[in-house]
Each structure stands twice: as C-alpha cells, then as structure tokens.
Short mmCIF file of C-alpha atoms and ligand atoms in Angstrom, two decimals:
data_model
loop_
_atom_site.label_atom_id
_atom_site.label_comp_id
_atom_site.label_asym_id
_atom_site.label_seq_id
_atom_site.Cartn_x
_atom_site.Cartn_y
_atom_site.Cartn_z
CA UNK D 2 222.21 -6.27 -29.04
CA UNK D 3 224.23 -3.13 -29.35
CA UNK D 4 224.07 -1.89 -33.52
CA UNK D 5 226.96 0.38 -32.74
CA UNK D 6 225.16 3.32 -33.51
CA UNK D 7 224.80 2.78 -36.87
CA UNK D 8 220.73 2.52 -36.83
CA UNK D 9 219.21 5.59 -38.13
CA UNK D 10 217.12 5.48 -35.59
CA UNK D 11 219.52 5.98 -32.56
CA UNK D 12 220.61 9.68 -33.63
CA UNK D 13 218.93 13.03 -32.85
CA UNK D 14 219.50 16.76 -33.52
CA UNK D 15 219.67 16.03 -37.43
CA UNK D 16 217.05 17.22 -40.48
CA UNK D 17 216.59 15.75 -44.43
CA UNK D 18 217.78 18.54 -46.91
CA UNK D 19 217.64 18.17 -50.41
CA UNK D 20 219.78 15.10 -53.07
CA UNK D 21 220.33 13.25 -49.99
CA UNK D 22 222.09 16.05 -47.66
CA UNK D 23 221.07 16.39 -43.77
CA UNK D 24 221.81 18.81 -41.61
CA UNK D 25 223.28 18.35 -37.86
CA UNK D 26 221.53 20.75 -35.17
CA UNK D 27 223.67 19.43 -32.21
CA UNK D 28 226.12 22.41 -32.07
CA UNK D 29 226.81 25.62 -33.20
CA UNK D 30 228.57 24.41 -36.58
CA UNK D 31 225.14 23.23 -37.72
CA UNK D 32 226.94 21.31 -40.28
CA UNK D 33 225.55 20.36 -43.57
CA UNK D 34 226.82 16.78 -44.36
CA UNK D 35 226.88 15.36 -47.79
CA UNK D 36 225.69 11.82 -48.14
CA UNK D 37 228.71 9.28 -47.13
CA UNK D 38 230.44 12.15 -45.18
CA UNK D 39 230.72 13.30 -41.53
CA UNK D 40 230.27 16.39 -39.89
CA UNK D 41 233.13 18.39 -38.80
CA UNK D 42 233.56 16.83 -35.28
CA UNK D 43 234.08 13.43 -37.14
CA UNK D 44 231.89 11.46 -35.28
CA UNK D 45 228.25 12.16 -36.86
CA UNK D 46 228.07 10.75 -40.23
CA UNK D 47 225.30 10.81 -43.37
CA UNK D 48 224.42 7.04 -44.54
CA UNK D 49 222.10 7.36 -47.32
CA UNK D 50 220.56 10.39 -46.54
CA UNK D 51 220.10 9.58 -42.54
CA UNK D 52 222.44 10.28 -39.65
CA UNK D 53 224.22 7.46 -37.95
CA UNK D 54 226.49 7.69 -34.69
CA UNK D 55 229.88 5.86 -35.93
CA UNK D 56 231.53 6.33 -32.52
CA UNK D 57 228.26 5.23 -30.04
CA UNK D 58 229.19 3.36 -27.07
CA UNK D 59 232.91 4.39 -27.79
CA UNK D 60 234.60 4.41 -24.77
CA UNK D 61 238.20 6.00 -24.72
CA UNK D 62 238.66 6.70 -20.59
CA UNK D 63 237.42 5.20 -17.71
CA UNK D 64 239.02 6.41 -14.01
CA UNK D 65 237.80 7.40 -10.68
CA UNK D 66 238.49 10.99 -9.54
CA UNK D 67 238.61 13.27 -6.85
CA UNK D 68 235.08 15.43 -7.60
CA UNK D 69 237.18 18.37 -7.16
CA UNK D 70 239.23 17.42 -10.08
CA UNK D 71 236.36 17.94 -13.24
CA UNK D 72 236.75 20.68 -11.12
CA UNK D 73 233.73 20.94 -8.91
CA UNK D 74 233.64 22.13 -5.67
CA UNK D 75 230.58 22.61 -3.92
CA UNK D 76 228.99 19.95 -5.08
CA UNK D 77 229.03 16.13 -3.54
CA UNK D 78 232.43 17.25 -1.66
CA UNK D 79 234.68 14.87 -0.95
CA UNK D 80 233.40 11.99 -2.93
CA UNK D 81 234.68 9.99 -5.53
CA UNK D 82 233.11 10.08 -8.94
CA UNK D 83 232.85 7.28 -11.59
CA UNK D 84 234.81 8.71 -14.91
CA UNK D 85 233.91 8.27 -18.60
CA UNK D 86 235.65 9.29 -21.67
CA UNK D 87 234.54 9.30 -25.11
CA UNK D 88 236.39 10.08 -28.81
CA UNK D 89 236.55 13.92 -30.68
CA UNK D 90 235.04 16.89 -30.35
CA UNK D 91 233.25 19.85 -31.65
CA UNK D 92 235.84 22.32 -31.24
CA UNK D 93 239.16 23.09 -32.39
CA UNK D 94 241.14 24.52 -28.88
CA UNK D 95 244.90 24.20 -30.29
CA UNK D 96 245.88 24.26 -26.96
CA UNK D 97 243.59 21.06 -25.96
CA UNK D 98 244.92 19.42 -23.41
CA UNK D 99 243.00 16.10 -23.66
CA UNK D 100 244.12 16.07 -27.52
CA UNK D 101 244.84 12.64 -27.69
CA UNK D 102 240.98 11.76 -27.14
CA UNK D 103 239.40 14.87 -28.08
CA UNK D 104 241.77 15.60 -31.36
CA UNK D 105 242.83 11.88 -32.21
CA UNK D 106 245.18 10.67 -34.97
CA UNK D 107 243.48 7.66 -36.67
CA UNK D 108 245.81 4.90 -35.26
CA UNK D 109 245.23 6.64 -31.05
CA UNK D 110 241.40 5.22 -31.53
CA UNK D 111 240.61 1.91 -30.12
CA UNK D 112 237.27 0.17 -30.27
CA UNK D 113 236.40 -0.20 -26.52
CA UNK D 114 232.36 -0.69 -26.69
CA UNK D 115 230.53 -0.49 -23.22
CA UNK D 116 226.60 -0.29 -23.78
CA UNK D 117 225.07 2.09 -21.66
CA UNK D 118 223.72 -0.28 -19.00
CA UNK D 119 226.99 -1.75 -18.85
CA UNK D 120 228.99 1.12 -18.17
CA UNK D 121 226.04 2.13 -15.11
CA UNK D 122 227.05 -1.58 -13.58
CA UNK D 123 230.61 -0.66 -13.65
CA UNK D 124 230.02 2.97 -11.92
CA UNK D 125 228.16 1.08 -9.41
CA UNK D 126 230.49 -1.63 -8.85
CA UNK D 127 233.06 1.02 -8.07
CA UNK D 128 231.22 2.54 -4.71
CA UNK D 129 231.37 5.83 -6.48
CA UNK D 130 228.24 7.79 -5.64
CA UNK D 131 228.05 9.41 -9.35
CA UNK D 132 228.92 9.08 -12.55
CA UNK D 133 230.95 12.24 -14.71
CA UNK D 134 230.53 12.35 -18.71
CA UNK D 135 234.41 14.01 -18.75
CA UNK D 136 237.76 14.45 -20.58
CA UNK D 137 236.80 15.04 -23.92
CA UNK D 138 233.31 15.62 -24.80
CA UNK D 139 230.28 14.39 -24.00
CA UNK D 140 227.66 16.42 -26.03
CA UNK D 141 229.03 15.25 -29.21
CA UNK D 142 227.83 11.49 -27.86
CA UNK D 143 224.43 12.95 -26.32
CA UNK D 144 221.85 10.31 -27.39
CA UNK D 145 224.51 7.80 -25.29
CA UNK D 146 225.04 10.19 -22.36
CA UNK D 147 221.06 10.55 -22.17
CA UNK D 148 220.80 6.94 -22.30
CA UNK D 149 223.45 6.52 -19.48
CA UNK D 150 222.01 9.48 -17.27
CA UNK D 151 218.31 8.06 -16.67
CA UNK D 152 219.73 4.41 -15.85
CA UNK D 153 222.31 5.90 -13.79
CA UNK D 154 219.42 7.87 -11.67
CA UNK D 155 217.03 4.88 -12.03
CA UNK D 156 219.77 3.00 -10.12
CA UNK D 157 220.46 6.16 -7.51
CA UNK D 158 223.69 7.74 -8.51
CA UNK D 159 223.99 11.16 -9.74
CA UNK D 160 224.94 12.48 -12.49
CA UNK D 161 227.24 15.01 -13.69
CA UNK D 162 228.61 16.86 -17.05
CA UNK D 163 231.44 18.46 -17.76
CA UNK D 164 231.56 20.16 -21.40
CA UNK D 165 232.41 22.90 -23.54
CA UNK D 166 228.84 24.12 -23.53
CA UNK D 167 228.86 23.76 -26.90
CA UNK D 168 225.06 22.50 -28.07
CA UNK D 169 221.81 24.41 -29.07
CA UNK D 170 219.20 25.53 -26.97
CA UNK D 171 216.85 21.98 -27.68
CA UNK D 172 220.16 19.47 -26.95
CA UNK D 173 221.34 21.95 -24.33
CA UNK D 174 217.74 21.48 -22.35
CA UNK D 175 216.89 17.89 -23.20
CA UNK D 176 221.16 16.97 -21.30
CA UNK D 177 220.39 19.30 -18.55
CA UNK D 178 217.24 18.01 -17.59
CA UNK D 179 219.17 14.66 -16.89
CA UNK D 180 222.32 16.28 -15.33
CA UNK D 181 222.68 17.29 -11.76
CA UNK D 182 225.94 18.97 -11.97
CA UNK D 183 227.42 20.78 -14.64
CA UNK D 184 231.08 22.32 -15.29
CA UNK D 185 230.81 24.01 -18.19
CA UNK D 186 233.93 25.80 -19.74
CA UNK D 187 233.64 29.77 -20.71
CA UNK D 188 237.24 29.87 -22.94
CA UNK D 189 237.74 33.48 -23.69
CA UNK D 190 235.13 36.75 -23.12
CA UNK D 191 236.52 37.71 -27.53
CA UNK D 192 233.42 36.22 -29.34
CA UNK D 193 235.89 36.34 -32.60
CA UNK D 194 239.04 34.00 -30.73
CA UNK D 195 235.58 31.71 -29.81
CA UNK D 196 235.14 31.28 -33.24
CA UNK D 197 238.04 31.66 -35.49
CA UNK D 198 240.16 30.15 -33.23
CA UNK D 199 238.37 27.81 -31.14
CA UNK D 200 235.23 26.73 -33.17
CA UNK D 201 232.55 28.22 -30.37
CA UNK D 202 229.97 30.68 -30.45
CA UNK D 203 230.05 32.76 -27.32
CA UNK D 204 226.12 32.91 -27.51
CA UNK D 205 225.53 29.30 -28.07
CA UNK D 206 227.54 28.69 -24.41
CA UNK D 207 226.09 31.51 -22.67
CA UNK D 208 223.06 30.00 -23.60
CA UNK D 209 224.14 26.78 -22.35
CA UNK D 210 225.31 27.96 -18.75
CA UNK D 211 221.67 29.81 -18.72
CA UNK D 212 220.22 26.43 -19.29
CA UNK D 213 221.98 24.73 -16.83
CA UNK D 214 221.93 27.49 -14.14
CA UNK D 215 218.41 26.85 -14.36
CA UNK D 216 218.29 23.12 -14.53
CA UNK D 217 221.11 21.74 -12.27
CA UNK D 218 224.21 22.76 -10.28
CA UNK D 219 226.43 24.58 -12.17
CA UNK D 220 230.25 25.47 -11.90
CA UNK D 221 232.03 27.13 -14.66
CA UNK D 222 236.02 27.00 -15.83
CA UNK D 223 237.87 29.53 -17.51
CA UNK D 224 241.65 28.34 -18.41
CA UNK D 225 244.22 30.89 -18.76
CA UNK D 226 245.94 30.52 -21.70
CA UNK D 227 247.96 33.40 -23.38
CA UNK D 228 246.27 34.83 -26.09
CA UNK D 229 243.02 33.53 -25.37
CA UNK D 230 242.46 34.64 -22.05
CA UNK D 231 245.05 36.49 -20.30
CA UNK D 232 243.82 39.89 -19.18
CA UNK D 233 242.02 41.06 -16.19
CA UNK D 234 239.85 42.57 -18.30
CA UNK D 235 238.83 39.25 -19.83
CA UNK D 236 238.16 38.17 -16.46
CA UNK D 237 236.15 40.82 -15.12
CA UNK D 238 233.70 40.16 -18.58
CA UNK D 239 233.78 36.66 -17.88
CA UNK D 240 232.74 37.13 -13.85
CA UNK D 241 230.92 39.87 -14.94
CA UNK D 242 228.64 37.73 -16.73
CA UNK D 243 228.43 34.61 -14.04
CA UNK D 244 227.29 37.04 -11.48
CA UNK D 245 224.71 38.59 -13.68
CA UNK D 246 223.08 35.22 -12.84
CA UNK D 247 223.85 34.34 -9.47
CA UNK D 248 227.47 35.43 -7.77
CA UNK D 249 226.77 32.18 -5.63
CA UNK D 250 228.34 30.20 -9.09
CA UNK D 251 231.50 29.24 -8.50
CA UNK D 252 234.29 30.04 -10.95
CA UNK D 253 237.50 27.99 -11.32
CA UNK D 254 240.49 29.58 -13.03
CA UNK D 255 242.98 27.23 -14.62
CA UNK D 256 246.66 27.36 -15.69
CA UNK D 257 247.20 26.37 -19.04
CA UNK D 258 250.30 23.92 -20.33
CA UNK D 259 251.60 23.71 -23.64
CA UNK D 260 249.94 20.57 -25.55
CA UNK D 261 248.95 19.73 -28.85
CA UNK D 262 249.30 22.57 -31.05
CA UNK D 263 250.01 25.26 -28.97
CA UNK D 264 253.91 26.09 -27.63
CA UNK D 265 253.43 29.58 -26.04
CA UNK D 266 254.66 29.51 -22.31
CA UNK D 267 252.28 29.54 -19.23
CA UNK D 268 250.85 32.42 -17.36
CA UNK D 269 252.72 32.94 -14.22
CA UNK D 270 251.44 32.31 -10.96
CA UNK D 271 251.20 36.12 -10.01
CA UNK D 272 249.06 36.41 -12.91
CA UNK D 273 246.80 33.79 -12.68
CA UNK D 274 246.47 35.07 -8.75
CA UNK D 275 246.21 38.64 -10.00
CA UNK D 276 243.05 37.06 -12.58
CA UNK D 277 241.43 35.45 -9.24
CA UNK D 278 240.96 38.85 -7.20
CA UNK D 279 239.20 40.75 -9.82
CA UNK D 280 237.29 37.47 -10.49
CA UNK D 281 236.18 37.91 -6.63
CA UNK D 282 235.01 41.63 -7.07
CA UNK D 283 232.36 39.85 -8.89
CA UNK D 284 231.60 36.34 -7.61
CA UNK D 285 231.70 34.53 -3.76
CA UNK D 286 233.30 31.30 -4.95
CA UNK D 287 236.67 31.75 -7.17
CA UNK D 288 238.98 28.88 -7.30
CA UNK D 289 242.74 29.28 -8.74
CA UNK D 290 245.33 26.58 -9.73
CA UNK D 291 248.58 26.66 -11.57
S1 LIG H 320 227.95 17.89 -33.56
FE1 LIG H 320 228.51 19.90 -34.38
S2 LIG H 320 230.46 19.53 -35.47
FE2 LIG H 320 229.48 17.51 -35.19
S3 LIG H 320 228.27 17.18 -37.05
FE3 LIG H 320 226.91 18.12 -35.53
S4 LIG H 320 226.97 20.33 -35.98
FE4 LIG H 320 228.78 19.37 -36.98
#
C-alpha cells in the first residue's frame, strides 16, 4: 500500500546535520531544511530530523503527445509517447510557461495519486511505445521517476526525460542510467541570469547534459526569451558548447510567450531565425519554432 511518500525510507539525496536539520543534495540549492520545514522547491520536507516526499505519486498531467513535441526529434520519430506531469519545481523561471504545475498557488493542487506500477499499466494501455517524465519537473520527484523507469523497461517501453538539468552529479547519473532519451533545457549562456534570476547553476546543467550525452540520447532546448537569451552571441556560447561534445546533438530553439510573471513581448520571427543560423555554424541538427 502506497504511504504517500511520507516513509523516511522512500527519499534519497538527503544527509543528518546537527539539532535535527538535514540537508537536500538533489539540486544545486543544496538546501538546508529545518525540522518541520521544506526545501525551497516545496516538495521535500524535514519530519523529525528525516526527509519525507509530501508530493510522491502526485500526479498533475497525464496526455499523449507527438514525440516531437517534448521536443525531440531524432529519436523514436513519429511515435506517440505516454505523458506524465508532476507538482513544483526547483527553479524560479518568471517566465515559466507550465506555471500552473511547476509554480502552483495552493488551491491549483489536486491530490491525483497513481503508484508507479499503476501509471506503467496506463502507458501501456495507451499503445504508446514510451513513457515521458514532462511538463514540469521530474527530478524534483526522482525516487518516483526511478521507480517508474525500471518497470516501464521491465515491461518494454522506453523511457524518456525531459528536465531542467537541474540535479548533482550522483542524482544526475543514478536518472540517466534509467533514461533513454533526454531533453534537457540550457536557459541562458550568463551563469549570473542562471542564478539570480532563474535559480540554476550553469555548471550543475552542463554537468548534467555531460552525463546524459554519455548515458542516453540527448537533445537540448534553449527558449528565447528577451533578456535571458536573446543575442546571437548567447547562441553561439550555447552551440558552442553542444558541439564541444558532439555537433551530431540536436538543438531546438524556442519562442517564448508571456506567462506567469513575465510581460515582456516575444522575439520576432527574424530573430529567432537569425539565432538558428549561427546555431548551425556550430551544430548539424538545429530546430526553430515561433
Ligand atoms: S530538490 Fe533542490 S530545491 Fe528542493 S529541497 Fe532539494 S536542494 Fe532544495
């Protein structure tokens, strides 16, 4: 019977400090949470000295999409993949565009539990030959996503991530090893927007598109949005980068549209075009939208 992620003994990335305190090693923040608090993404808390998952099994989205549209592109083409949504996040984009899941006011949250094993029947009951961890993200709900990803290939369907590439190098490895595809999103090439704007560190996803260069498919997404990355400079860091390990990865450039916290208008068309063609002086596969 599901405990809701309340055991102690469900959660990982976490270490005992001193009068009760623990410390979360999932993501960048490393936050250290007082007992009866929660880290800053909201959804790891401290219970008595020991970290429980208040939001496992949480469901907030389930759909099936076009593969292309996590965006990936040259991977499964063509196919239909099983969707899955969870609640928060572990960065602050105030131009998030899945807010309402990722950034949720307290009455948007419903209670929709699907135990992993559950939610595998239901991806295979849909003919879908995979299964994406998508919308908002999935790190912050690893232990779950792990859980889901080896009954998901014990029952033959892959299985795919798409994240902000926000976790440490020992989460980053122990996902990857269970993912087969990975879009990972690479916001801005300024390491100080990543972090006093967003809530990144540019190393920490670096790190994590390393990782999963080496462990699975990998397709990265950069989405234009003005002020955070709007220059062809930007760009050519960004491809720059990619290419230095393989210019086979391909890199999908996405228009931004005004959401959540964020008013400033779109990038035109030209521009985003304009971003694309340095983007290919770098790398084979660049993908545009607006
Ligand atoms: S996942 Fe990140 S934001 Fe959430 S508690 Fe852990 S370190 Fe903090």
């Amino acid at each position: 019977m599901i405990d809701n992620g309340l055991s102690a003994d469900r959660a990982r990335y976490w270490r005992s400090l001193d009068n009760s305190r623990i410390q979360c090693i999932l993501c960048a923040h490393a936050c250290i949470i007082q007992n009866e608090t929660r880290g800053h993404c909201n959804a790891r808390q401290n219970r008595s000295g020991k970290m429980i998952l208040p939001f496992y099994a949480w469901i907030s989205s389930i759909a099936i999409d076009p593969i292309e549209k996590k965006p990936l592109k040259r991977f499964m083409p063509g196919t239909s993949t099983f969707s899955v949504g969870f609640w928060n996040c572990t960065m602050d984009c105030p131009f998030c565009q899945n807010w309402e899941i990722a950034h949720p006011p307290p009455a948007y949250i419903q209670k929709q539990i699907i135990e992993p094993d559950r939610l595998i029947e239901l991806a295979l009951a849909s003919g879908c030959p995979s299964i994406s961890f998508t919308y908002s993200e999935p790190l912050l709900h690893i232990e779950y996503v792990i859980e889901a990803m080896q009954i998901a290939h014990s029952r033959g369907l892959k299985t795919i991530l798409v994240t902000n590439g926000n976790a440490l190098d020992e989460p980053a490895r122990h996902i990857l090893t269970h993912t087969d595809a990975a879009n990972v999103d690479l916001k801005t090439a300024d390491p100080l927007i990543y972090r006093k704007l967003l809530g990144g560190e540019i190393k920490v996803i670096k790190n994590f598109i390393k990782v999963a260069f080496e462990l699975c498919h990998i397709e990265v997404t950069s989405l234009a949005v003005p002020g955070v990355l709007d220059s062809i400079a930007q760009i050519e860091e960004i491809s720059s980068f990619i290419a230095s390990l393989s210019t086979e990865i391909p890199l999908h450039i996405t228009r931004y549209h005004p959401a959540w916290k964020y008013t400033k208008p779109p990038l035109s068309p030209d521009t985003i075009h304009e971003m694309a063609e340095s983007a290919r002086n770098y790398l084979k596969n660049v993908y545009s939208y607006w």
